[in-house]
Coordinates of C-alpha atoms and ligand atoms in Angstrom, one line a residue:
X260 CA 0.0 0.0 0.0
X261 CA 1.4 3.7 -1.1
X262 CA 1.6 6.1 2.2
X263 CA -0.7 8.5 1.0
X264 CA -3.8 7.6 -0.7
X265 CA -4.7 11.1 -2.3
X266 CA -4.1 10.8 -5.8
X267 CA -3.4 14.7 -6.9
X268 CA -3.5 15.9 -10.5
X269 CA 0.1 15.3 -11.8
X270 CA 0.1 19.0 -13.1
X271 CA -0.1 22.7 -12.0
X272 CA -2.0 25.2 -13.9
X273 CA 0.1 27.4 -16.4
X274 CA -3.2 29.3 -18.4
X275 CA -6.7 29.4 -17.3
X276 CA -10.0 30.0 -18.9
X277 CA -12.6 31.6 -16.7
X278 CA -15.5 30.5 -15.8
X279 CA -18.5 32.8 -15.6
X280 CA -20.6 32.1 -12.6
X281 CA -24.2 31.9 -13.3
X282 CA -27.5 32.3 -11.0
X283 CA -30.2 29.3 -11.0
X284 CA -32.7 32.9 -12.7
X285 CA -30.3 33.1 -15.7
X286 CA -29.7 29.6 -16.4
X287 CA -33.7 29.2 -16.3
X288 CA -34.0 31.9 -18.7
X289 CA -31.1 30.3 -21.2
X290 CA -32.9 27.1 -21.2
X291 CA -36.3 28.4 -22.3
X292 CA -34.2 30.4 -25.0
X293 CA -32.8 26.9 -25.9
X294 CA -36.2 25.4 -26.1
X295 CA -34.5 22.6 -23.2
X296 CA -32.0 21.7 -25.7
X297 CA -28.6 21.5 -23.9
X298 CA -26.9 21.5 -27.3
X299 CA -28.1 25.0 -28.1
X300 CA -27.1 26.4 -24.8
X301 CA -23.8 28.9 -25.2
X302 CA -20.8 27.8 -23.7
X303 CA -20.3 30.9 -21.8
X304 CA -23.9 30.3 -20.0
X305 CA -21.9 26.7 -18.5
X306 CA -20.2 26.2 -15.4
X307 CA -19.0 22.8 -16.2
X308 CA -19.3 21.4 -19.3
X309 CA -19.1 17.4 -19.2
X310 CA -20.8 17.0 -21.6
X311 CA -18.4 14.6 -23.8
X312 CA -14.0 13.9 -23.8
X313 CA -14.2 14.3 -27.2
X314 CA -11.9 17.1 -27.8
X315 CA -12.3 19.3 -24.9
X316 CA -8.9 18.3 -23.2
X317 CA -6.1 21.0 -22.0
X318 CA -2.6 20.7 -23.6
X319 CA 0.3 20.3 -22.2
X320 CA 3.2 23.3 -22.6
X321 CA 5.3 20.7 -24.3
X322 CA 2.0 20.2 -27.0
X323 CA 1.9 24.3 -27.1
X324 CA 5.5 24.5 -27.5
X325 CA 5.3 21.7 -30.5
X326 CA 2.7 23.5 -32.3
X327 CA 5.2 26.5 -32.6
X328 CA 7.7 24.0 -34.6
X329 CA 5.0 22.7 -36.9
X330 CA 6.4 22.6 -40.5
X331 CA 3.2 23.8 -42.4
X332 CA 4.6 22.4 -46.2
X333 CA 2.3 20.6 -48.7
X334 CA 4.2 17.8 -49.0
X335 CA 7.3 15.9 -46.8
X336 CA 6.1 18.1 -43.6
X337 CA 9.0 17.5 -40.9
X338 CA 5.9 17.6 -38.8
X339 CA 4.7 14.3 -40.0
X340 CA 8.0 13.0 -40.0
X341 CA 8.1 13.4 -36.1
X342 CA 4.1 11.9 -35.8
X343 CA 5.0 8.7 -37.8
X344 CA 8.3 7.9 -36.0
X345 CA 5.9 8.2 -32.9
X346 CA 3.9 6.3 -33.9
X347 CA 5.4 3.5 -35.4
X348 CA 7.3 3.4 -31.8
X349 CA 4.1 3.4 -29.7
X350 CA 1.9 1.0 -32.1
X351 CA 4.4 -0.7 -34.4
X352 CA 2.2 -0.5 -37.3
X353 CA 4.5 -0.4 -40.7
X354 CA 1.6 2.9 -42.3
X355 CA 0.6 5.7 -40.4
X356 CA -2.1 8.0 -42.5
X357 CA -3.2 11.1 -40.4
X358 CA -6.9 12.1 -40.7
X359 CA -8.5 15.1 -39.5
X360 CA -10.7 13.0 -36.8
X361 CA -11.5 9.5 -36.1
X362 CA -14.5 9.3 -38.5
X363 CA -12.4 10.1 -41.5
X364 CA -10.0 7.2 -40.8
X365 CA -13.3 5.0 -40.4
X366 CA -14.4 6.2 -43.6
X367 CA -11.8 5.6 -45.4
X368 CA -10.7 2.2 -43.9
X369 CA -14.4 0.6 -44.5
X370 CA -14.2 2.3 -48.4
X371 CA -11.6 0.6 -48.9
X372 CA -12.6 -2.6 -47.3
X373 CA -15.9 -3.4 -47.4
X374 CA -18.4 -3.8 -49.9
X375 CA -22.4 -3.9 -49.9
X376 CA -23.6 -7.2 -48.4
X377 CA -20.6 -7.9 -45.9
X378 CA -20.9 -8.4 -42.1
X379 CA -18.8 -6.0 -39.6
X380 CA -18.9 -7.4 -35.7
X381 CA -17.5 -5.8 -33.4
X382 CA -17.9 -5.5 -29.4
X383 CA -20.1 -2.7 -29.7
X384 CA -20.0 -0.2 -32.7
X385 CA -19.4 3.6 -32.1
X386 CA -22.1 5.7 -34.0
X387 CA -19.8 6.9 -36.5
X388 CA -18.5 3.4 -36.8
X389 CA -21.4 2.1 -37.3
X390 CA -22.4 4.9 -39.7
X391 CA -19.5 4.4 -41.6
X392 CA -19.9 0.8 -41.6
X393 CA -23.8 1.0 -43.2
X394 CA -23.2 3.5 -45.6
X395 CA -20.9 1.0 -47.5
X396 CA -23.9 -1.7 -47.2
X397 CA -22.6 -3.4 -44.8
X398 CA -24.0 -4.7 -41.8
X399 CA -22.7 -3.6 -38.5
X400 CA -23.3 -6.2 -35.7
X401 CA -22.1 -6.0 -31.5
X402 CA -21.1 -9.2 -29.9
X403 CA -20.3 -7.4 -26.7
X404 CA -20.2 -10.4 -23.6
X405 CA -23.9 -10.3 -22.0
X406 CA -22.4 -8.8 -18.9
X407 CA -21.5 -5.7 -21.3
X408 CA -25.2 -5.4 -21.3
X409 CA -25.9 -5.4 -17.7
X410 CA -25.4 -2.0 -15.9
X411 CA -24.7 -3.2 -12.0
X412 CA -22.7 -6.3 -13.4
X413 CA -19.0 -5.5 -12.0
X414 CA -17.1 -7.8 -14.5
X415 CA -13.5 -6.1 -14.7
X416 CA -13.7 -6.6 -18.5
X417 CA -16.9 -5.8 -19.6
X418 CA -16.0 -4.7 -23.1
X419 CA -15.1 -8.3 -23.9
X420 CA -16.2 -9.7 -27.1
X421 CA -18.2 -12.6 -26.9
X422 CA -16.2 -15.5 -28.6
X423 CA -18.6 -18.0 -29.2
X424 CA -20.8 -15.8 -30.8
X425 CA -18.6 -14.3 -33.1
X426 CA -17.4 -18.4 -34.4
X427 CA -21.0 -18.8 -34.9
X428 CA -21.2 -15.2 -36.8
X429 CA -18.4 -16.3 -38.8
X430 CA -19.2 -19.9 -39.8
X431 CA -22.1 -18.7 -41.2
X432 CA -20.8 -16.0 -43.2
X433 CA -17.4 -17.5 -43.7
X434 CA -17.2 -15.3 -47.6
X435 CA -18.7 -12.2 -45.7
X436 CA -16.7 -11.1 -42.8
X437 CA -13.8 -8.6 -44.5
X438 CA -12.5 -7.4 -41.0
X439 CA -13.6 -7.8 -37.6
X440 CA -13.4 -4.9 -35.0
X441 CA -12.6 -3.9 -31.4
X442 CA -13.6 -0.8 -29.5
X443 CA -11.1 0.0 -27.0
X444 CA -12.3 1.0 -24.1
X445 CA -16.1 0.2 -25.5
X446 CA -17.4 3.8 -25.6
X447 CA -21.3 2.8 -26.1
X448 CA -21.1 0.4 -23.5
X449 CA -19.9 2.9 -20.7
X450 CA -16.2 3.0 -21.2
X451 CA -15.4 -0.6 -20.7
X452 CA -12.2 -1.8 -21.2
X453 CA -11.5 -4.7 -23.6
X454 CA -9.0 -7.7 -21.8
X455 CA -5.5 -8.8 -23.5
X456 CA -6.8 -12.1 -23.1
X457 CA -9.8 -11.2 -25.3
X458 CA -8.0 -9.2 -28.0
X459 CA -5.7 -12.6 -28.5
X460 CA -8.7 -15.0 -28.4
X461 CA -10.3 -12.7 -31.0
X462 CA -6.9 -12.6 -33.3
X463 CA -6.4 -16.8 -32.2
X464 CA -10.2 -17.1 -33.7
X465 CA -9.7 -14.7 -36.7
X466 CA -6.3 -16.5 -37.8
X467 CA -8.4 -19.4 -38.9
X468 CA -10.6 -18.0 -41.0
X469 CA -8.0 -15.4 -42.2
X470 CA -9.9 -12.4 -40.9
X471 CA -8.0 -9.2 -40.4
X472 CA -8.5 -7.4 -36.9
X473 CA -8.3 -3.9 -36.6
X474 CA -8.6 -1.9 -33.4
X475 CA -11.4 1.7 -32.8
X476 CA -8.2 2.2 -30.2
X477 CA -9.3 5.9 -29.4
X478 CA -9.3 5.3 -25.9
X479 CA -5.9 2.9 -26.3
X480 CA -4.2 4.4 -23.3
X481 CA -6.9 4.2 -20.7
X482 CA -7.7 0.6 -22.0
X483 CA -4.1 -0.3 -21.4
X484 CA -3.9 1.2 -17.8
X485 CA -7.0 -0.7 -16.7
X486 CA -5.4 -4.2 -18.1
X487 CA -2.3 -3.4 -16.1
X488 CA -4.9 -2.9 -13.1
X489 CA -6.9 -5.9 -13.3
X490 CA -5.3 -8.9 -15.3
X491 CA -2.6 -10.4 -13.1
X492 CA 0.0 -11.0 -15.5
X493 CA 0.3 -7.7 -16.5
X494 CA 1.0 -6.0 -12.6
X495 CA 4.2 -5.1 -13.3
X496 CA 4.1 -4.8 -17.1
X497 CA 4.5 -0.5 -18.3
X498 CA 1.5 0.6 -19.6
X499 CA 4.1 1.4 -23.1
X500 CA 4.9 -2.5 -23.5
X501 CA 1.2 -3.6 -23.0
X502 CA 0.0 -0.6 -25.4
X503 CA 2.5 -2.4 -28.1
X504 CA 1.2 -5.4 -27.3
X505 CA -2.3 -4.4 -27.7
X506 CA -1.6 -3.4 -31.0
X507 CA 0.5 -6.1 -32.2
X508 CA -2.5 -8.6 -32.1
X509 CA -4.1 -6.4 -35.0
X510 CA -3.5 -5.7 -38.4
X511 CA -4.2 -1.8 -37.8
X512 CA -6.2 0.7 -36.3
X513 CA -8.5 3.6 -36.5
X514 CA -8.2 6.8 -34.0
X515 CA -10.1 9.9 -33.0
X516 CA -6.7 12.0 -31.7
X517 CA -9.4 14.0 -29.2
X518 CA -9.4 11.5 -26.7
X519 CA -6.5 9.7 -26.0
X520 CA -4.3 11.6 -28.4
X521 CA -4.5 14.9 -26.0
X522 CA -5.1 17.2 -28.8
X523 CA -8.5 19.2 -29.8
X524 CA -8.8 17.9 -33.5
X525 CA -6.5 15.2 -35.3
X526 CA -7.0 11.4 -35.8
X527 CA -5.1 8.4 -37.7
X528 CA -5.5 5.1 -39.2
X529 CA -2.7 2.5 -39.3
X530 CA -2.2 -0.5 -41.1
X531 CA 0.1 -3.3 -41.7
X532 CA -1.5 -4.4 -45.0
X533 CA 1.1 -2.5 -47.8
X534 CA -1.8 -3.2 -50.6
X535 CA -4.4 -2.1 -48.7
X536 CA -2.3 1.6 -47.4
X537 CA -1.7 1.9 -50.9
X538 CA -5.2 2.7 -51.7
X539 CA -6.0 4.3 -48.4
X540 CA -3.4 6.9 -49.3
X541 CA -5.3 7.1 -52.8
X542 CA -8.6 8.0 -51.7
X543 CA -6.9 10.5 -48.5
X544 CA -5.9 12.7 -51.3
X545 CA -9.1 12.6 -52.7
X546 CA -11.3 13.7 -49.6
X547 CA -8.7 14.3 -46.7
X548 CA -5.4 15.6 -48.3
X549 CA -1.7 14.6 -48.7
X550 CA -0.4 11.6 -46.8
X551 CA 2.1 14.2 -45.3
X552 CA -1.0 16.5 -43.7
X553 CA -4.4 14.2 -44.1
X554 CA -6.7 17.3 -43.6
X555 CA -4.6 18.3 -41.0
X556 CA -2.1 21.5 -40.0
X557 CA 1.8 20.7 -39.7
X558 CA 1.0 21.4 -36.3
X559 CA -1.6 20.0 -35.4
X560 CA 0.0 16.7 -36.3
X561 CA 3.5 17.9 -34.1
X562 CA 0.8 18.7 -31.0
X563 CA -1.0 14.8 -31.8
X564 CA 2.9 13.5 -31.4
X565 CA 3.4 14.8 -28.2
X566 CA -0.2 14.0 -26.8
X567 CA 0.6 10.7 -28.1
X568 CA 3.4 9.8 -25.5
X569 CA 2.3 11.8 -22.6
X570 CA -0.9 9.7 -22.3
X571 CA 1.3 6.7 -21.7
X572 CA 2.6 8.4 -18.4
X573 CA 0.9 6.6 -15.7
X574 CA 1.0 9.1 -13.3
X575 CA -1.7 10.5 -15.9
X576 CA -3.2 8.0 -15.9
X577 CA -3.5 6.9 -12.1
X578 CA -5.0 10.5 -11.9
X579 CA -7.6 10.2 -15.0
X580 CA -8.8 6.8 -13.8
X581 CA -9.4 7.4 -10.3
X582 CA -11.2 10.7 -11.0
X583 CA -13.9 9.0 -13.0
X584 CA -13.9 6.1 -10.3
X585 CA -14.5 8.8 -7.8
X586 CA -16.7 10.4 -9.3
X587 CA -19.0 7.4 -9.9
X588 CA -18.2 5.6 -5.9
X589 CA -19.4 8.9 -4.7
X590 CA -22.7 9.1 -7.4
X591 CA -23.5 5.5 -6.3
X592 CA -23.2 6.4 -2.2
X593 CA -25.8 9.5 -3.2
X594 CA -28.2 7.1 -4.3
X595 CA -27.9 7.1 -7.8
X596 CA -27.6 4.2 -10.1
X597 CA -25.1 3.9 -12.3
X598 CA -23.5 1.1 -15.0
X599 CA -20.5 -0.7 -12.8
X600 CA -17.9 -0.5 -12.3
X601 CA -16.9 3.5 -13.4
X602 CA -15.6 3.2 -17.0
X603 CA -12.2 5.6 -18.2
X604 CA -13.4 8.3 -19.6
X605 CA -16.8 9.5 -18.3
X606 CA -19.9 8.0 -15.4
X607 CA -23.2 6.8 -16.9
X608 CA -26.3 7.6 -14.7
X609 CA -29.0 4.9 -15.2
X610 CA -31.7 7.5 -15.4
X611 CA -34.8 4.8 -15.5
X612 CA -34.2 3.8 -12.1
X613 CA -32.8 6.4 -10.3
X614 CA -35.7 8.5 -11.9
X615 CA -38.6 5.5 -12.2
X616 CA -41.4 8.0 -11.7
X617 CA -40.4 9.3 -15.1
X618 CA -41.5 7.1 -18.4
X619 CA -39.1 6.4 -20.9
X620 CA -40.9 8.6 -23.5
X621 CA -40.6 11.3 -21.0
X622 CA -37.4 11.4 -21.3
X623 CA -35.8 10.6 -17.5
X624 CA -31.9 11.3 -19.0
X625 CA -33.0 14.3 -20.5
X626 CA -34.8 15.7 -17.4
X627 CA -31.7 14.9 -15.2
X628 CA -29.7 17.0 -17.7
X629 CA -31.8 19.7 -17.9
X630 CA -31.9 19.2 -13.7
X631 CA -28.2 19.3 -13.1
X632 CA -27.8 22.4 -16.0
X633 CA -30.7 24.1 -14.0
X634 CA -29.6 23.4 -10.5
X635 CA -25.5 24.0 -11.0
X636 CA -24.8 24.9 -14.8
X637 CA -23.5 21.6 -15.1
X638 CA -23.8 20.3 -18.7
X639 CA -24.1 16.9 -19.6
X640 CA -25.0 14.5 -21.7
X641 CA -28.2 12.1 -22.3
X642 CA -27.9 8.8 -24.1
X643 CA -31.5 7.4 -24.1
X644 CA -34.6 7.8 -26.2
X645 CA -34.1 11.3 -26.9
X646 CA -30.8 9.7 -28.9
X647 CA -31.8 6.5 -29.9
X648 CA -35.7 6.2 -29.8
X649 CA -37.4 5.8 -32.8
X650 CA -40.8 5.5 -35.2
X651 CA -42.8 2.4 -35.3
X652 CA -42.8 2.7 -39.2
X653 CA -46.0 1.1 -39.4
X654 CA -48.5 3.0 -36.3
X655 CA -45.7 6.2 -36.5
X656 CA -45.4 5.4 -32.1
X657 CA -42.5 6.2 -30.7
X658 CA -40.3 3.2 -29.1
X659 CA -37.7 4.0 -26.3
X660 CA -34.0 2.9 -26.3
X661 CA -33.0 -0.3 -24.6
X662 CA -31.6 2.5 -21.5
X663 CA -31.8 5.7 -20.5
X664 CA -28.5 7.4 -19.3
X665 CA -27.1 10.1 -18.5
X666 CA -23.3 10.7 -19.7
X667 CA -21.1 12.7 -17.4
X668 CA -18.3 12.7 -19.6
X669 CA -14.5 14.1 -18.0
X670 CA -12.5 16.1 -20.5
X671 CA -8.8 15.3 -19.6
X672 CA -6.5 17.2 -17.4
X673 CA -9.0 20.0 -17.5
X674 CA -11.0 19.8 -14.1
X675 CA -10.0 20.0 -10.4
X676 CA -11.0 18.1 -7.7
X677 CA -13.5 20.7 -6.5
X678 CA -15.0 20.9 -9.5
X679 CA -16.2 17.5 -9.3
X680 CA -16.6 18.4 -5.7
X681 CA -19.1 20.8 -6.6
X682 CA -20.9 18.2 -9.1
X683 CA -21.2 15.6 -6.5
X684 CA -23.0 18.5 -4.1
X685 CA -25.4 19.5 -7.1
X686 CA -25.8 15.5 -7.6
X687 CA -27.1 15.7 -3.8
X688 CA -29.1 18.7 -4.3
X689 CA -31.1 16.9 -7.1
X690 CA -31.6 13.3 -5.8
X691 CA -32.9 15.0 -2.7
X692 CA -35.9 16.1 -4.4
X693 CA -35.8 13.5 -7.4
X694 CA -39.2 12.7 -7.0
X695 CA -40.2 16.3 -8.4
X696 CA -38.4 16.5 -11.4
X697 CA -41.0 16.9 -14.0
X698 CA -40.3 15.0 -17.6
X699 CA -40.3 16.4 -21.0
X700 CA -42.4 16.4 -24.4
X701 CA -40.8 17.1 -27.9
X702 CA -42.4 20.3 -29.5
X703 CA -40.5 20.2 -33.2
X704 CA -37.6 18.2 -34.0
X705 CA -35.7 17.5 -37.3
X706 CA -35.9 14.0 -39.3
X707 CA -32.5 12.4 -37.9
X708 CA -30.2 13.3 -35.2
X709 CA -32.5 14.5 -33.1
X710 CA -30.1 15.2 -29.7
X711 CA -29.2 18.0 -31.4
X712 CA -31.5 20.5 -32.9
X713 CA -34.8 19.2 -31.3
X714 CA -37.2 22.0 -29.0
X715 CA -38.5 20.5 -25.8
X716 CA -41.2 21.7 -23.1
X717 CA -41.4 20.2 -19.7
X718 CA -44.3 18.8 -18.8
Ligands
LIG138 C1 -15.0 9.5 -30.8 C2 -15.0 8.2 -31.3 C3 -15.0 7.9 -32.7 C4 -15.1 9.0 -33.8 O1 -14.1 9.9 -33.7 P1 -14.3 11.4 -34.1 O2 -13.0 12.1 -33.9 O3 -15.4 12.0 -33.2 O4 -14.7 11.4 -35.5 C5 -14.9 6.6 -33.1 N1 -14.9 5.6 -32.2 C6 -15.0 5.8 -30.9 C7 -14.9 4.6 -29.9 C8 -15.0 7.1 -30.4 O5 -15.1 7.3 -29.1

């Protein structure tokens, strides 16, 4: 056991941005204006805004001081020079193609590899995965363990893919399988980490049926620190080696850069396949850019290197993990339900329950985010039926999601223990008086992607 138990934020505070402190009467008023949509709300009218990781990190001085030396030329950038040779140290893949966020790199990869008719599985499927993966006519399919699915479950791997379902999957559409996927940690199913033990039974499976595997790794740091946690073998094991090891069971990756990458925009893909780079690099000139910028500033990719190795550091990471795991022990001790155990990157509320006065087409993970903007100008994020309901297309009814949650999502290296302080004493404020928290109705709302544009009214 250490001597001291506090686990302090292994950084001080060079550059601030204010916050503008706002009364309950003024955040009323800007939610009216916003017609309850938290999207629409400005971010000067937010106290703290967790309402996704995506992006919304601080950089280091090292990251600032990189962006000064980015080479900013069309082609042979010095700056990619450095953000490959980082690359190919951390992740030992043999291309590196820089995109300008994850979503390209997705788009690209399943362009080039899938056609209409084939079959994507994968633990669970991100929504631009997913996206990406249907709109080459493909079908995207989650194989995620059934204790993935469970919220109070506390298996220490719950982003596992289930094995035995993906055999079955595959000897039935042995011609129609052209890679497999794993999300790590599994973002849609709570920021679940994926096991080593998985990822190599996966790769073991794929081998014989001469599937490639390819890793969503956005969140490949924080997956790596909670395998170093919780499988044995890897106690003593640096978080760098099992990161390399990680990626040598696959025959690439995709990345979004905004989350484990510690930059604001950037993202990559990686392959091993030369044949298949080849015409990746094609189509990046056609709809991204250069292999030497992929949509991207010189540097921005120079800032993406550094974030690259300072996310390995596991003082960072000690500090990132146990601030989501305190946020969610002390969530749970108010009385709220939440999925188990706390995830990497952010704390899903299981709004049904801890709200089960509320029907689901009343939207209980939108009310508690309208409650905790209302009651501390804390933004946040739901992931429910607002999100994912949809139309009966025969009757036109509305059906609800399978849950209803709540997303308090922690940007990295950018909040202070009181400020989750100060959440956890809103948190208290509004279970308190839980059982008055009125639901909502939608009043307009577009034809997809609702979460974002549509106009509610409380009821
Ligand atoms: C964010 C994310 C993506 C997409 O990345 P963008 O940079 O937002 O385009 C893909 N997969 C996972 C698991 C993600 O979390």
């Amino acid at each position: 056991m250490k001597k001291f138990q506090t686990v302090i934020e292994p950084f001080i505070i060079k550059s601030v941005d204010p916050i503008r402190m706002t009364s309950e009467k003024e955040r009323i008023v800007a939610l009216e204006k916003a017609k309850y949509n938290l999207f629409k709300i400005p971010a000067h009218m937010i106290l703290i805004d967790l309402l996704t990781d995506s992006g919304t990190g601080a950089m280091s001085s090292e990251q600032w001081a990189a962006i000064m030396r980015g080479d900013e030329s069309y082609a042979g950038s010095a700056s990619f020079d450095r953000l490959e040779k980082t690359v190919k140290e951390l992740f030992g893949f043999k291309h590196v193609i820089p995109a300008h966020q994850g979503r390209a790199a997705e788009r690209i990869l399943f362009s080039t590899i899938c056609k209409k008719g084939d079959i994507v599985p994968n633990n669970t499927h991100f929504d631009t995965t997913r996206a990406n993966v249907e709109s080459q006519g493909a079908t995207a399919i989650d194989l995620v363990i059934p204790e993935g699915l469970d919220p109070s479950n506390t298996h220490h791997f719950k982003g596992n893919m289930d094995i035995i379902k993906l055999e079955e999957l595959i000897k039935n559409n042995k011609d129609s399988i052209p890679v497999c996927l794993l999300t790590i940690t599994n973002n849609s199913g709570g920021g679940q980490p994926v096991s080593m033990e998985n990822i190599r039974a996966v790769r073991t499976l794929l081998d014989k049926y001469g599937i490639p595997l390819y890793l969503d790794a956005c969140r490949f740091a924080e997956n790596a620190y909670f395998i170093k946690l919780r499988e044995p073998q890897y106690k003593d094991v640096s978080v760098k080696d099992i990161v390399l090891e990680m990626m040598s069971l696959a025959e690439g990756c995709t990345i979004s850069a905004k989350k484990d990458g510690l930059v604001n925009i950037g993202g990559l893909l990686c392959t091993n396949n030369d044949s298949l780079a080849k015409k990746e690099k094609d189509l990046l000139i056609l709809t991204e850019g250069y292999p030497t910028y992929g949509g991207l500033a010189g540097r921005d990719l120079d800032a993406m290197a550094v974030g690259l190795t300072e996310v390995i550091d596991e003082d960072y990471l000690e500090y990132r993990i146990a601030q989501a795991k305190y946020l969610g022990e002390h969530l749970i001790s108010l009385g709220y339900n939440t999925i188990q155990p706390p995830g990497g990157h952010a704390i899903y509320i299981d709004a049904k329950s801890t709200l089960d006065h509320i029907p689901s087409l009343e939207f209980p993970g939108h009310a508690l985010a309208v409650e905790f903007y209302k009651t501390g100008g804390i933004r946040s994020c739901e992931i429910g039926s607002v999100m994912f309901g949809t139309n009966d297309t025969d009757t036109g009814k509305e059906i609800p999601a399978k849950m209803e949650l709540l997303r308090l999502a922690l940007p990295r290296r950018t909040h202070t223990q009181s400020h989750i302080d100060y959440v956890l004493e809103v948190a208290k404020d509004i279970i308190d008086r839980k059982n008055n928290i009125r639901g909502l109705k939608i009043i307009d709302q577009p034809k997809a992607l609702r979460h974002f544009s549509a106009s509610f009214e409380l009821l």
